[in-house]
């Protein structure tokens, strides 16, 4: 059965209106006491975390206040008086926030904030953050993209139990300046906790670089789903299949804000969505791409559109043809969703006022070391399974408990890496400390999947699709990259800490469903 035929089938779409499944009590009990998986390849016997909630009547977007000046992200306060030392604390808790004036939305917060506070440090700093978990379920904080030891990277192996706390401590090496973020990474619960509000940005700065003279601005893009009562509903079947896209896209937690640029600025843009792809444009303005996830490029790149898969970040300057009023938009990108036929809508994210012409910028931003030859090679195959099993379910009785159980079982073993679902006890791959490796990542599935690896940055060497090989257009460092259906990417990287690292699809629902593996880095 090909993809087009599968999309035409609507039996399973009905399942997205089935009853909410699996209580939080069951979920918490399982997470706190077991975290066990089957050792059989491509089988995940745990399904208690999967919800099949009814399709919700959404809040009318007119309820949002728009056109309000964009607020800066609140900074996490450094409590240390020592130089080159950043000490702070973060409390993770249930709170209420007014996304809609007069309506309180129940959400999860970092220090009472959605988005969480911005963390800003410098290369060479030692970072020590006390994290208190006041939730009723386990959580972690993953320092996405940062070069930190595995035991301090918020892996699912190191969950913070409810009403417990832990200290994350790491030193940031030289040449680690870049645009990062932080979010939960507990097994089974990452997508839920991010949907509830847990995400924040993390900037590592150089003492001086080619653009350090410029004023900086953060544009943290997230999305949110609110029902008619301004509450965050649970996942539907379609959310698990495709990744959850909240219908309301926010910047720094605001809906369609007003952003004014009175001078040239270094703009950091973060895609903190669980599954939404961004293809940004400002008509009449070019983007000067100066940095990616892991810091500055060698040379600036002029772009009319900025493509950011989930979890990707960039640094840009704006180059307008004239001063005036503009709109920041995200243009529709077809990522081949299951059971969905979408309208190809372009969304307005913000109103932009540009009152400057672009300042001159250097043509060399950073010197990269010559690319070293790989000494080891690894292959990752992304795939989907069990589509026929989904279709075989009896659509006339899709609401009965047995069918719901079967749907959940199929979902829990649908998204695979190298033919397997994640087992927290199983080591899938082994690497040697400080050894240069080339990873060949191939997408044998029917939809786009963003690939992410913990603890390091990689360089794209080449892409191969439909038999055509294209070398990387420019050198850059990334930790997350989109892989299109039938595409093969060659990525070069090195791990500088021993221990267990994660690699996974960064559509968070797919990660929770088991599209993830363990890499053991050894001496």
Short mmCIF file of C-alpha atoms in Angstrom, two decimals:
data_model
loop_
_atom_site.label_atom_id
_atom_site.label_comp_id
_atom_site.label_asym_id
_atom_site.label_seq_id
_atom_site.Cartn_x
_atom_site.Cartn_y
_atom_site.Cartn_z
CA UNK A 1 0.00 0.00 0.00
CA UNK A 2 1.51 3.32 -1.01
CA UNK A 3 1.39 6.58 0.90
CA UNK A 4 -1.34 8.16 -1.23
CA UNK A 5 -3.65 5.20 -0.74
CA UNK A 6 -3.01 5.26 2.98
CA UNK A 7 -3.81 8.95 3.26
CA UNK A 8 -7.15 8.39 1.53
CA UNK A 9 -8.28 6.05 4.27
CA UNK A 10 -10.24 7.82 6.98
CA UNK A 11 -11.08 5.05 9.40
CA UNK A 12 -8.35 5.97 11.83
CA UNK A 13 -9.15 9.65 11.70
CA UNK A 14 -12.26 8.70 13.65
CA UNK A 15 -10.03 7.40 16.40
CA UNK A 16 -8.82 10.91 17.11
CA UNK A 17 -12.26 11.57 18.56
CA UNK A 18 -12.07 8.63 20.97
CA UNK A 19 -12.06 9.03 24.72
CA UNK A 20 -9.08 10.33 26.65
CA UNK A 21 -6.97 7.37 27.68
CA UNK A 22 -4.56 6.61 30.53
CA UNK A 23 -4.78 8.55 33.78
CA UNK A 24 -1.92 10.60 35.18
CA UNK A 25 -1.85 8.31 38.22
CA UNK A 26 -1.11 5.28 36.02
CA UNK A 27 1.48 7.27 34.10
CA UNK A 28 3.25 8.51 37.22
CA UNK A 29 3.24 5.10 38.85
CA UNK A 30 4.84 3.55 35.80
CA UNK A 31 7.47 6.25 35.36
CA UNK A 32 8.47 6.27 39.03
CA UNK A 33 8.64 2.55 39.64
CA UNK A 34 9.48 0.68 36.44
CA UNK A 35 10.74 2.30 33.20
CA UNK A 36 11.01 -1.26 31.78
CA UNK A 37 10.77 -2.16 28.10
CA UNK A 38 10.55 -5.30 26.03
CA UNK A 39 13.86 -6.60 24.71
CA UNK A 40 12.20 -7.62 21.46
CA UNK A 41 13.13 -5.42 18.51
CA UNK A 42 10.44 -3.01 17.30
CA UNK A 43 8.16 -3.77 20.25
CA UNK A 44 7.38 -1.35 23.07
CA UNK A 45 4.98 -2.93 25.54
CA UNK A 46 4.32 0.27 27.49
CA UNK A 47 1.35 2.28 26.21
CA UNK A 48 0.07 3.94 29.38
CA UNK A 49 1.52 7.32 28.38
CA UNK A 50 -0.47 7.47 25.11
CA UNK A 51 -3.63 9.56 25.16
CA UNK A 52 -6.29 9.37 22.45
CA UNK A 53 -8.19 12.52 23.32
CA UNK A 54 -11.25 13.81 21.48
CA UNK A 55 -10.77 16.49 18.86
CA UNK A 56 -11.23 19.76 20.69
CA UNK A 57 -13.15 22.88 19.78
CA UNK A 58 -10.42 25.48 19.68
CA UNK A 59 -10.40 28.90 21.20
CA UNK A 60 -11.16 31.62 18.65
CA UNK A 61 -7.88 33.34 17.78
CA UNK A 62 -9.67 36.68 18.08
CA UNK A 63 -9.45 36.17 21.85
CA UNK A 64 -5.70 36.82 21.68
CA UNK A 65 -4.43 40.34 22.07
CA UNK A 66 -2.16 41.11 19.13
CA UNK A 67 0.05 43.97 18.02
CA UNK A 68 1.58 44.35 21.50
CA UNK A 69 5.27 45.28 21.53
CA UNK A 70 7.44 42.20 21.79
CA UNK A 71 8.77 41.69 25.31
CA UNK A 72 12.30 40.52 25.98
CA UNK A 73 12.75 37.14 27.61
CA UNK A 74 13.30 37.37 31.35
CA UNK A 75 16.89 36.55 32.34
CA UNK A 76 17.70 33.83 34.86
CA UNK A 77 19.54 35.61 37.66
CA UNK A 78 23.14 34.68 38.35
CA UNK A 79 23.38 34.18 42.14
CA UNK A 80 27.17 33.81 42.08
CA UNK A 81 29.63 36.60 42.87
CA UNK A 82 32.58 34.67 41.44
CA UNK A 83 33.93 35.51 38.00
CA UNK A 84 33.35 32.90 35.28
CA UNK A 85 30.82 31.12 37.49
CA UNK A 86 27.06 31.03 36.89
CA UNK A 87 24.89 29.70 39.72
CA UNK A 88 21.09 29.73 39.63
CA UNK A 89 18.02 27.72 40.56
CA UNK A 90 14.99 26.63 38.56
CA UNK A 91 11.70 25.38 40.03
CA UNK A 92 9.50 23.29 37.75
CA UNK A 93 5.88 23.49 38.84
CA UNK A 94 2.22 23.61 37.83
CA UNK A 95 1.00 27.17 37.49
CA UNK A 96 -1.56 29.35 35.77
CA UNK A 97 -0.77 31.84 33.02
CA UNK A 98 -2.97 34.36 31.21
CA UNK A 99 -2.38 33.80 27.50
CA UNK A 100 -5.88 35.24 27.11
CA UNK A 101 -6.80 38.25 29.20
CA UNK A 102 -9.14 37.22 32.00
CA UNK A 103 -8.65 33.46 31.41
CA UNK A 104 -6.15 31.39 33.38
CA UNK A 105 -4.51 28.48 31.57
CA UNK A 106 -3.16 25.59 33.63
CA UNK A 107 0.41 24.90 32.48
CA UNK A 108 3.88 23.78 33.56
CA UNK A 109 6.45 26.50 34.21
CA UNK A 110 10.12 27.15 34.85
CA UNK A 111 10.25 29.66 37.74
CA UNK A 112 6.61 30.53 37.07
CA UNK A 113 7.34 31.56 33.48
CA UNK A 114 6.23 30.46 29.99
CA UNK A 115 8.59 30.62 28.15
CA UNK A 116 11.17 29.79 30.78
CA UNK A 117 13.85 32.32 31.76
CA UNK A 118 16.70 32.97 29.35
CA UNK A 119 20.07 31.64 30.45
CA UNK A 120 23.02 33.71 29.22
CA UNK A 121 26.61 32.72 29.95
CA UNK A 122 30.06 32.91 28.35
CA UNK A 123 32.53 30.41 26.97
CA UNK A 124 34.71 29.11 29.80
CA UNK A 125 32.04 29.64 32.46
CA UNK A 126 31.19 26.97 34.98
CA UNK A 127 27.41 26.57 35.20
CA UNK A 128 25.66 25.20 38.28
CA UNK A 129 21.86 25.06 38.32
CA UNK A 130 19.77 23.61 41.12
CA UNK A 131 16.55 22.16 39.68
CA UNK A 132 13.56 21.47 41.94
CA UNK A 133 10.80 19.27 40.52
CA UNK A 134 7.43 20.28 42.02
CA UNK A 135 5.44 18.40 39.37
CA UNK A 136 3.48 15.23 40.14
CA UNK A 137 5.57 13.33 37.58
CA UNK A 138 9.27 12.84 36.77
CA UNK A 139 11.13 15.30 34.59
CA UNK A 140 14.63 16.34 33.56
CA UNK A 141 16.23 19.36 31.94
CA UNK A 142 18.09 18.59 28.72
CA UNK A 143 20.59 21.27 27.70
CA UNK A 144 19.89 20.90 24.00
CA UNK A 145 23.05 21.09 21.88
CA UNK A 146 25.42 22.01 24.69
CA UNK A 147 28.74 20.16 25.11
CA UNK A 148 28.11 18.85 28.64
CA UNK A 149 28.86 15.49 30.31
CA UNK A 150 26.12 12.87 29.79
CA UNK A 151 25.35 12.60 33.51
CA UNK A 152 24.47 16.32 33.52
CA UNK A 153 22.58 16.40 30.21
CA UNK A 154 19.10 15.53 31.45
CA UNK A 155 18.92 12.11 29.80
CA UNK A 156 15.81 9.98 30.43
CA UNK A 157 18.08 7.66 32.46
CA UNK A 158 18.46 10.42 35.07
CA UNK A 159 14.88 11.49 35.81
CA UNK A 160 14.18 13.81 38.74
CA UNK A 161 11.34 12.23 40.71
CA UNK A 162 8.40 14.35 41.94
CA UNK A 163 9.33 16.60 44.88
CA UNK A 164 13.01 15.85 44.43
CA UNK A 165 15.86 18.03 43.22
CA UNK A 166 19.27 17.76 41.63
CA UNK A 167 22.18 19.98 40.61
CA UNK A 168 23.33 20.17 37.00
CA UNK A 169 26.95 21.30 36.81
CA UNK A 170 29.20 21.68 33.77
CA UNK A 171 31.93 23.90 32.34
CA UNK A 172 31.49 25.35 28.87
CA UNK A 173 34.63 24.97 26.74
CA UNK A 174 36.15 27.58 24.46
CA UNK A 175 34.58 27.71 20.97
CA UNK A 176 31.18 26.63 22.32
CA UNK A 177 29.48 30.01 21.71
CA UNK A 178 26.11 29.36 20.10
CA UNK A 179 22.33 29.49 20.26
CA UNK A 180 20.91 26.67 22.39
CA UNK A 181 17.77 25.89 24.38
CA UNK A 182 16.58 23.68 27.25
CA UNK A 183 13.55 21.45 27.67
CA UNK A 184 12.38 18.24 29.45
CA UNK A 185 13.60 14.81 28.37
CA UNK A 186 11.88 12.23 30.64
CA UNK A 187 10.98 8.99 28.90
CA UNK A 188 7.37 8.96 27.63
CA UNK A 189 6.61 12.48 28.93
CA UNK A 190 8.76 14.90 26.90
CA UNK A 191 6.07 15.87 24.39
CA UNK A 192 3.42 16.41 27.07
CA UNK A 193 5.67 18.58 29.24
CA UNK A 194 6.78 20.77 26.34
CA UNK A 195 3.16 21.15 25.20
CA UNK A 196 2.33 22.29 28.74
CA UNK A 197 4.92 25.08 28.52
CA UNK A 198 8.37 23.79 29.49
CA UNK A 199 11.03 25.34 27.24
CA UNK A 200 13.60 28.11 27.53
CA UNK A 201 16.56 29.52 25.61
CA UNK A 202 20.23 29.20 26.50
CA UNK A 203 22.84 31.48 24.90
CA UNK A 204 26.58 30.92 25.16
CA UNK A 205 28.49 34.04 24.14
CA UNK A 206 32.08 34.63 23.17
CA UNK A 207 33.91 37.40 24.99
CA UNK A 208 34.45 38.88 21.53
CA UNK A 209 33.52 37.72 18.05
CA UNK A 210 32.86 39.24 14.62
CA UNK A 211 29.37 40.43 15.63
CA UNK A 212 29.72 41.07 19.37
CA UNK A 213 29.38 44.83 18.80
CA UNK A 214 25.74 44.41 17.73
CA UNK A 215 22.68 44.62 19.95
CA UNK A 216 21.01 41.20 20.30
CA UNK A 217 17.41 40.05 20.22
CA UNK A 218 15.77 36.66 20.82
CA UNK A 219 12.78 35.40 18.84
CA UNK A 220 11.69 32.18 20.54
CA UNK A 221 8.98 30.58 18.42
CA UNK A 222 6.65 28.04 20.01
CA UNK A 223 3.10 26.89 19.37
CA UNK A 224 0.13 26.36 21.63
CA UNK A 225 -3.24 24.63 21.51
CA UNK A 226 -6.04 26.07 23.63
CA UNK A 227 -9.60 24.82 23.84
CA UNK A 228 -12.66 27.05 24.29
CA UNK A 229 -11.93 27.31 28.01
CA UNK A 230 -8.34 28.39 27.28
CA UNK A 231 -6.96 25.06 28.58
CA UNK A 232 -4.30 22.85 26.97
CA UNK A 233 -5.91 19.58 25.78
CA UNK A 234 -4.23 16.19 25.57
CA UNK A 235 -2.94 14.58 22.38
CA UNK A 236 -5.15 13.10 19.70
CA UNK A 237 -4.25 10.19 17.42
CA UNK A 238 -3.14 12.63 14.73
CA UNK A 239 -0.80 14.31 17.20
CA UNK A 240 0.94 11.00 17.86
CA UNK A 241 1.16 10.15 14.17
CA UNK A 242 2.45 13.52 12.95
CA UNK A 243 3.65 15.35 16.02
CA UNK A 244 1.57 17.95 17.79
CA UNK A 245 1.25 21.37 16.16
CA UNK A 246 -0.43 23.92 18.38
CA UNK A 247 -2.67 26.09 16.25
CA UNK A 248 -1.52 29.36 17.86
CA UNK A 249 2.10 30.26 17.03
CA UNK A 250 3.79 32.49 19.61
CA UNK A 251 6.98 34.55 19.74
CA UNK A 252 8.41 34.93 23.25
CA UNK A 253 5.01 33.72 24.45
CA UNK A 254 3.04 36.42 22.57
CA UNK A 255 0.58 36.06 19.69
CA UNK A 256 1.36 38.18 16.61
CA UNK A 257 3.39 40.83 18.46
CA UNK A 258 4.78 44.09 17.08
CA UNK A 259 8.58 43.98 16.63
CA UNK A 260 10.50 47.19 15.94
CA UNK A 261 14.09 47.33 14.72
CA UNK A 262 15.58 50.81 15.01
CA UNK A 263 19.11 49.62 14.33
CA UNK A 264 20.95 46.61 12.95
CA UNK A 265 20.62 43.72 15.39
CA UNK A 266 21.96 40.21 15.80
CA UNK A 267 18.76 38.16 15.92
CA UNK A 268 18.64 34.67 17.39
CA UNK A 269 15.65 32.63 16.18
CA UNK A 270 14.63 29.40 17.90
CA UNK A 271 12.17 26.78 16.68
CA UNK A 272 10.98 25.44 20.04
CA UNK A 273 7.93 23.68 18.58
CA UNK A 274 7.40 19.95 19.12
CA UNK A 275 6.66 19.26 15.46
CA UNK A 276 5.98 22.47 13.52
CA UNK A 277 8.33 23.26 10.65
CA UNK A 278 9.04 26.94 10.02
CA UNK A 279 9.80 28.47 6.64
CA UNK A 280 10.20 32.13 7.55
CA UNK A 281 10.08 35.11 5.24
CA UNK A 282 9.68 38.87 5.38
CA UNK A 283 8.67 40.14 1.95
CA UNK A 284 11.00 42.93 0.88
CA UNK A 285 13.70 41.82 3.34
CA UNK A 286 16.56 39.39 2.95
CA UNK A 287 17.95 37.36 5.82
CA UNK A 288 21.70 37.43 6.30
CA UNK A 289 22.34 34.03 7.86
CA UNK A 290 25.35 34.39 10.15
CA UNK A 291 24.98 31.43 12.52
CA UNK A 292 23.32 28.07 13.10
CA UNK A 293 22.83 25.88 16.20
CA UNK A 294 26.51 25.72 17.12
CA UNK A 295 27.55 29.29 16.42
CA UNK A 296 28.79 31.55 13.64
CA UNK A 297 29.32 30.43 10.05
CA UNK A 298 32.55 30.95 8.17
CA UNK A 299 30.86 33.34 5.75
CA UNK A 300 27.43 35.06 5.75
CA UNK A 301 24.72 33.64 3.48
CA UNK A 302 21.94 35.71 1.88
CA UNK A 303 18.52 34.00 1.98
CA UNK A 304 14.99 34.98 1.05
CA UNK A 305 13.53 32.30 3.33
CA UNK A 306 14.72 30.65 6.54
CA UNK A 307 13.91 26.96 6.98
CA UNK A 308 13.91 25.67 10.56
CA UNK A 309 12.88 22.13 11.38
CA UNK A 310 11.78 21.49 14.99
CA UNK A 311 14.55 22.28 17.54
CA UNK A 312 16.74 24.16 15.02
CA UNK A 313 18.12 27.64 15.68
CA UNK A 314 19.78 30.36 13.60
CA UNK A 315 21.39 33.78 13.94
CA UNK A 316 20.51 36.39 11.32
CA UNK A 317 20.78 40.03 10.37
CA UNK A 318 18.04 41.73 8.37
CA UNK A 319 18.76 43.38 5.03
CA UNK A 320 15.71 45.41 3.95
CA UNK A 321 15.32 47.05 0.55
CA UNK A 322 13.68 49.99 2.32
CA UNK A 323 12.47 51.13 5.70
CA UNK A 324 8.86 50.49 6.61
CA UNK A 325 6.26 48.02 7.86
CA UNK A 326 6.52 44.32 7.07
CA UNK A 327 5.12 40.98 8.21
CA UNK A 328 7.04 37.99 9.49
CA UNK A 329 5.40 34.94 7.95
CA UNK A 330 5.91 31.21 7.89
CA UNK A 331 5.21 29.71 4.49
CA UNK A 332 3.54 26.28 4.27
CA UNK A 333 5.94 23.34 4.10
CA UNK A 334 4.65 19.91 3.11
CA UNK A 335 6.21 17.36 5.43
CA UNK A 336 3.99 14.50 4.27
CA UNK A 337 1.70 14.05 7.27
CA UNK A 338 -0.39 10.93 7.78
CA UNK A 339 -4.19 11.03 7.49
CA UNK A 340 -4.17 14.79 6.90
CA UNK A 341 -4.98 16.87 3.86
CA UNK A 342 -4.01 20.40 4.82
CA UNK A 343 -4.72 23.78 3.35
CA UNK A 344 -1.42 25.30 2.27
CA UNK A 345 -1.73 28.34 4.49
CA UNK A 346 0.86 31.01 5.12
CA UNK A 347 0.72 32.18 8.75
CA UNK A 348 1.50 35.68 9.99
CA UNK A 349 3.69 35.50 13.08
CA UNK A 350 4.41 39.18 13.78
CA UNK A 351 4.25 42.73 12.47
CA UNK A 352 7.72 44.09 11.77
CA UNK A 353 8.80 47.72 11.71
CA UNK A 354 12.30 48.24 10.27
CA UNK A 355 13.68 51.74 10.69
CA UNK A 356 17.28 51.19 9.56
CA UNK A 357 19.35 50.04 6.65
CA UNK A 358 21.62 47.09 7.29
CA UNK A 359 25.02 47.94 8.73
CA UNK A 360 28.07 46.52 7.04
CA UNK A 361 29.09 43.07 8.25
CA UNK A 362 32.35 41.16 7.81
CA UNK A 363 32.64 38.62 5.01
CA UNK A 364 34.53 36.24 7.28
CA UNK A 365 32.81 35.52 10.57
CA UNK A 366 34.83 32.62 11.90
CA UNK A 367 37.72 30.37 10.97
CA UNK A 368 36.89 26.66 10.87
CA UNK A 369 39.59 24.05 11.37
CA UNK A 370 40.20 21.84 8.31
CA UNK A 371 37.75 18.95 8.24
CA UNK A 372 39.34 15.82 9.66
CA UNK A 373 38.93 12.44 7.99
CA UNK A 374 36.48 10.06 9.63
CA UNK A 375 37.94 7.00 11.36
CA UNK A 376 34.63 5.29 12.05
CA UNK A 377 31.25 5.07 10.33
CA UNK A 378 27.73 4.51 11.56
CA UNK A 379 24.41 4.06 9.77
CA UNK A 380 21.00 5.14 11.04
CA UNK A 381 17.83 4.06 9.24
CA UNK A 382 14.61 5.93 10.07
CA UNK A 383 11.47 3.98 9.27
CA UNK A 384 7.78 3.51 10.00
CA UNK A 385 6.01 0.21 10.63
CA UNK A 386 2.54 -1.24 11.19
CA UNK A 387 0.56 0.95 8.78
CA UNK A 388 -1.32 -2.10 7.57
CA UNK A 389 -2.15 -3.00 11.18
CA UNK A 390 -3.66 0.44 11.66
CA UNK A 391 -5.81 0.03 8.57
CA UNK A 392 -6.90 -3.46 9.62
CA UNK A 393 -8.70 -2.16 12.70
CA UNK A 394 -12.47 -2.39 12.55
CA UNK A 395 -13.62 1.17 11.87
CA UNK A 396 -17.19 0.31 12.80
CA UNK A 397 -16.02 -0.44 16.35
CA UNK A 398 -13.12 1.97 16.57
CA UNK A 399 -14.38 3.32 19.90
CA UNK A 400 -14.45 0.03 21.74
CA UNK A 401 -11.78 -0.62 24.35
CA UNK A 402 -10.14 -3.44 22.42
CA UNK A 403 -9.59 -1.24 19.36
CA UNK A 404 -8.22 1.58 21.50
CA UNK A 405 -5.81 -0.90 23.06
CA UNK A 406 -4.74 -2.11 19.62
CA UNK A 407 -4.25 1.42 18.29
CA UNK A 408 -2.02 2.27 21.25
CA UNK A 409 0.00 -0.93 20.82
CA UNK A 410 0.55 -0.17 17.14
CA UNK A 411 1.58 3.44 17.86
CA UNK A 412 4.10 2.28 20.46
CA UNK A 413 6.04 0.32 17.83
CA UNK A 414 5.47 2.42 14.72
CA UNK A 415 8.48 4.79 14.57
CA UNK A 416 11.82 3.02 14.40
CA UNK A 417 15.56 3.61 14.29
CA UNK A 418 17.45 0.71 12.72
CA UNK A 419 14.30 -1.38 13.02
CA UNK A 420 13.97 -0.94 16.78
CA UNK A 421 12.02 1.07 19.30
CA UNK A 422 13.87 2.60 22.22
CA UNK A 423 14.89 0.43 25.16
CA UNK A 424 16.38 2.44 28.01
CA UNK A 425 18.52 -0.55 29.05
CA UNK A 426 19.90 -1.38 25.60
CA UNK A 427 23.05 0.17 24.11
CA UNK A 428 22.48 0.48 20.38
CA UNK A 429 25.79 1.93 19.19
CA UNK A 430 29.33 2.37 20.52
CA UNK A 431 31.78 5.22 19.84
CA UNK A 432 35.32 5.98 20.93
CA UNK A 433 36.17 9.13 22.81
CA UNK A 434 37.53 11.95 20.58
CA UNK A 435 37.31 9.82 17.42
CA UNK A 436 36.00 11.52 14.28
CA UNK A 437 32.99 9.67 12.90
CA UNK A 438 30.78 9.91 9.84
CA UNK A 439 27.14 9.07 10.41
CA UNK A 440 25.01 8.11 7.41
CA UNK A 441 21.41 8.95 8.33
CA UNK A 442 18.77 7.68 5.90
CA UNK A 443 15.04 8.33 6.04
CA UNK A 444 13.22 5.26 4.74
CA UNK A 445 9.87 6.50 6.03
CA UNK A 446 7.10 8.48 4.37
CA UNK A 447 7.48 11.73 6.29
CA UNK A 448 10.19 14.21 7.26
CA UNK A 449 12.03 13.51 10.52
CA UNK A 450 14.46 15.92 12.24
CA UNK A 451 17.52 14.03 13.52
CA UNK A 452 19.16 15.18 16.79
CA UNK A 453 22.17 13.86 18.69
CA UNK A 454 23.16 14.85 22.22
CA UNK A 455 26.45 16.28 23.40
CA UNK A 456 28.06 17.43 20.17
CA UNK A 457 27.70 19.48 17.02
CA UNK A 458 28.10 17.98 13.55
CA UNK A 459 28.85 19.20 10.05
CA UNK A 460 26.72 18.23 7.08
CA UNK A 461 28.99 16.72 4.43
CA UNK A 462 26.45 15.84 1.75
CA UNK A 463 22.85 14.97 0.96
CA UNK A 464 21.70 12.30 -1.45
CA UNK A 465 18.14 12.10 -2.75
CA UNK A 466 16.77 10.50 -5.92
CA UNK A 467 20.30 9.35 -6.71
CA UNK A 468 21.68 12.90 -6.78
CA UNK A 469 24.45 13.86 -4.35
CA UNK A 470 24.77 17.48 -3.25
CA UNK A 471 27.64 18.64 -1.08
CA UNK A 472 26.97 21.06 1.77
CA UNK A 473 26.76 24.61 0.42
CA UNK A 474 28.69 26.08 3.35
CA UNK A 475 30.31 24.96 6.59
CA UNK A 476 28.25 25.23 9.76
CA UNK A 477 27.75 23.44 13.06
CA UNK A 478 24.40 21.88 13.93
CA UNK A 479 22.93 19.40 16.38
CA UNK A 480 19.55 18.98 14.67
CA UNK A 481 18.87 18.52 10.97
CA UNK A 482 15.85 17.60 8.86
CA UNK A 483 15.91 14.38 6.86
CA UNK A 484 13.40 14.19 4.01
CA UNK A 485 11.77 10.94 2.85
CA UNK A 486 14.26 8.82 0.87
CA UNK A 487 17.10 11.21 1.73
CA UNK A 488 20.56 10.15 2.92
CA UNK A 489 22.68 12.60 4.92
CA UNK A 490 26.36 12.28 5.76
CA UNK A 491 27.23 13.98 9.06
CA UNK A 492 30.69 14.31 10.59
CA UNK A 493 31.07 14.59 14.35
CA UNK A 494 33.12 13.70 17.42
CA UNK A 495 32.10 12.98 21.02
CA UNK A 496 34.30 14.51 23.74
CA UNK A 497 32.82 12.86 26.86
CA UNK A 498 32.45 9.23 27.88
CA UNK A 499 29.02 7.94 28.82
CA UNK A 500 25.58 7.39 27.32
CA UNK A 501 24.27 9.76 24.67
CA UNK A 502 20.85 9.89 23.02
CA UNK A 503 20.07 10.25 19.32
CA UNK A 504 16.50 10.54 18.15
CA UNK A 505 13.83 12.13 16.00
CA UNK A 506 13.02 15.58 17.40
CA UNK A 507 9.33 15.37 16.64
CA UNK A 508 8.70 14.92 20.35
CA UNK A 509 5.76 12.53 19.99
CA UNK A 510 7.92 10.25 17.85
CA UNK A 511 10.69 10.43 20.45
CA UNK A 512 8.22 9.40 23.17
CA UNK A 513 6.93 6.57 20.98
CA UNK A 514 10.45 5.13 20.79
CA UNK A 515 12.22 6.71 17.77
CA UNK A 516 15.40 7.01 19.83
CA UNK A 517 18.62 5.13 20.55
CA UNK A 518 21.46 4.92 23.09
CA UNK A 519 25.06 5.63 22.08
CA UNK A 520 27.80 4.56 24.50
CA UNK A 521 31.00 6.62 24.24
CA UNK A 522 34.02 4.73 25.59
CA UNK A 523 37.73 5.39 26.13
#
